[in-house]
């Protein structure tokens, strides 16, 4: 056995004679105490280490402090704050959690857009949702600015969503810039833009897979290969909205089951609910028909609302639903990629998923107040389009109210206590109108709060008390954006 991993100079001899004599001389020094106190023990170790280092070149044994940095287990080590460390009985703690990632921007220079709010509450660790928001140069290259908002819902990791956050808008913008020189110019202007947006989505998904396949065959270091493979292995939904202020046109592109809905105020002050996307899942009859049309004779593609086990019918990435089996097996063998879907599922003619979005285009009426709600399925699992639109409509009424009404809002009586401790079945309840509450200045946080429990603090706190991975049985990552148009025309409801 080698002491401290130092090789012997020859069999049966650990150190040179000179080093051994140094150790003996220091051991017999008069300053050495036979009582062997704790400090003297440290001195012995340091003297011995010095002798060893002088012959072995372990310089760090000499230059290091004589005092070690070993943690004292009698003192509680510092750790990241968890939900167990939070006092969720305090309402301000709940508000802090659901507002932690919130943002709100007033828009001054884009006609028609007044403000937008956003919020995110994770369930996974790390959160697999990401988002995009802001202005960018018009693809018409006319010196104007467009606006863009997106929510990107990753699954099986966030690597694909991270790529979309960086690349989706540039790919779509590049595709739109090429419209004038492409055959699409023979279509109507609305359809031309829709086709260009779709092409941008498809081009990016193809790039993700080409990058992965090229990396697998390259001579790059393994860590660089893995970095390029993971966005193909994982997956992501994408919901992107583009607003052209010159024509007051909103384009909404949806791949997956994130959802967009527009609330538009009627002349009588009520709100019209206008769905701008439909969830693309194994429960969507049009999607089911499309899949069986594209894969004739394969009867078991969709079962229990899932496409070969996956909830969504369209997504970026997700190589197991797109690559031929031989490539999947090669990736599994060489790079520990995800196991192929076989033999559990009958995979015959991939790809079964597509990143092609369904694009909806509409004109925003400048004479009416309206708002756009975009959210990942973590929110839509808990409430309907109608409920979400009317929650924002009520929030706007409250924002517009006079100062005394604002004070009345903040001093509204507490709801009757709803005991749910121990009643875990209540944690799966969806939003009901009786739990509506208006207490947040951020519209997206307002939706998040109501989706998690509304005026029932106990219910929200109970859901937030669960951390990853257990929280995924109760709630998904939630990402919400709310965009307000032409609010100067808002009428009191």
XYZ file of N, CA and C in Angstrom, residues 38 40 51 55 91 132 140-141 145 166 185 193 195 201 215 240 252 254 302 359 373 389 416 429 443 472:
78
model
N -4.301 18.896 20.911
C -4.841 18.977 19.551
C -3.956 19.830 18.661
N -0.697 20.280 19.025
C 0.542 19.591 18.731
C 0.323 18.491 17.707
N 8.096 17.237 5.366
C 9.161 16.329 4.975
C 8.818 15.552 3.737
N 10.399 15.921 -0.586
C 10.968 14.878 -1.429
C 10.061 14.471 -2.572
N -49.066 35.119 3.611
C -49.517 35.379 2.248
C -48.468 36.112 1.432
N -39.855 34.529 -24.631
C -39.269 35.593 -25.440
C -40.213 36.788 -25.377
N -39.872 43.625 -43.076
C -40.063 44.384 -44.317
C -38.908 45.341 -44.580
N -37.997 45.452 -43.583
C -36.839 46.345 -43.699
C -37.255 47.773 -44.062
N -40.477 48.896 -36.294
C -40.264 47.821 -35.336
C -41.525 46.973 -35.222
N -33.144 31.145 -28.393
C -32.083 31.875 -29.082
C -32.326 31.978 -30.585
N -44.933 34.616 -53.063
C -45.488 35.931 -53.357
C -46.751 35.840 -54.217
N -47.451 35.358 -45.514
C -46.780 35.515 -44.227
C -46.900 34.240 -43.399
N -47.197 31.154 -44.446
C -46.300 30.130 -44.992
C -44.851 30.423 -44.619
N -40.144 27.855 -38.782
C -40.226 26.797 -37.771
C -39.586 25.513 -38.296
N -22.673 16.364 -35.822
C -21.811 16.278 -34.636
C -21.470 14.827 -34.320
N -45.624 31.374 -30.726
C -44.996 32.641 -31.082
C -46.044 33.590 -31.642
N -50.178 34.529 -34.987
C -49.938 33.600 -33.876
C -49.620 32.231 -34.459
N -48.546 28.284 -33.607
C -48.587 27.315 -32.507
C -48.101 25.951 -32.968
N -52.321 6.542 -32.032
C -52.909 7.355 -30.966
C -53.697 6.457 -30.020
N -50.816 28.545 -38.091
C -50.668 30.001 -37.962
C -52.028 30.666 -38.145
N -53.666 36.705 -24.403
C -53.150 35.843 -23.338
C -52.421 34.688 -24.000
N -60.033 34.901 -19.980
C -60.391 36.201 -20.551
C -61.178 37.033 -19.545
N -64.160 32.710 3.442
C -64.300 31.717 4.506
C -63.162 30.708 4.411
N -57.952 20.100 -7.856
C -59.112 20.844 -8.325
C -58.697 21.961 -9.280
N -50.793 41.539 -14.487
C -51.894 40.734 -15.013
C -51.528 39.257 -15.138
N -44.569 17.700 -9.856
C -45.063 17.409 -11.200
C -46.324 16.560 -11.191
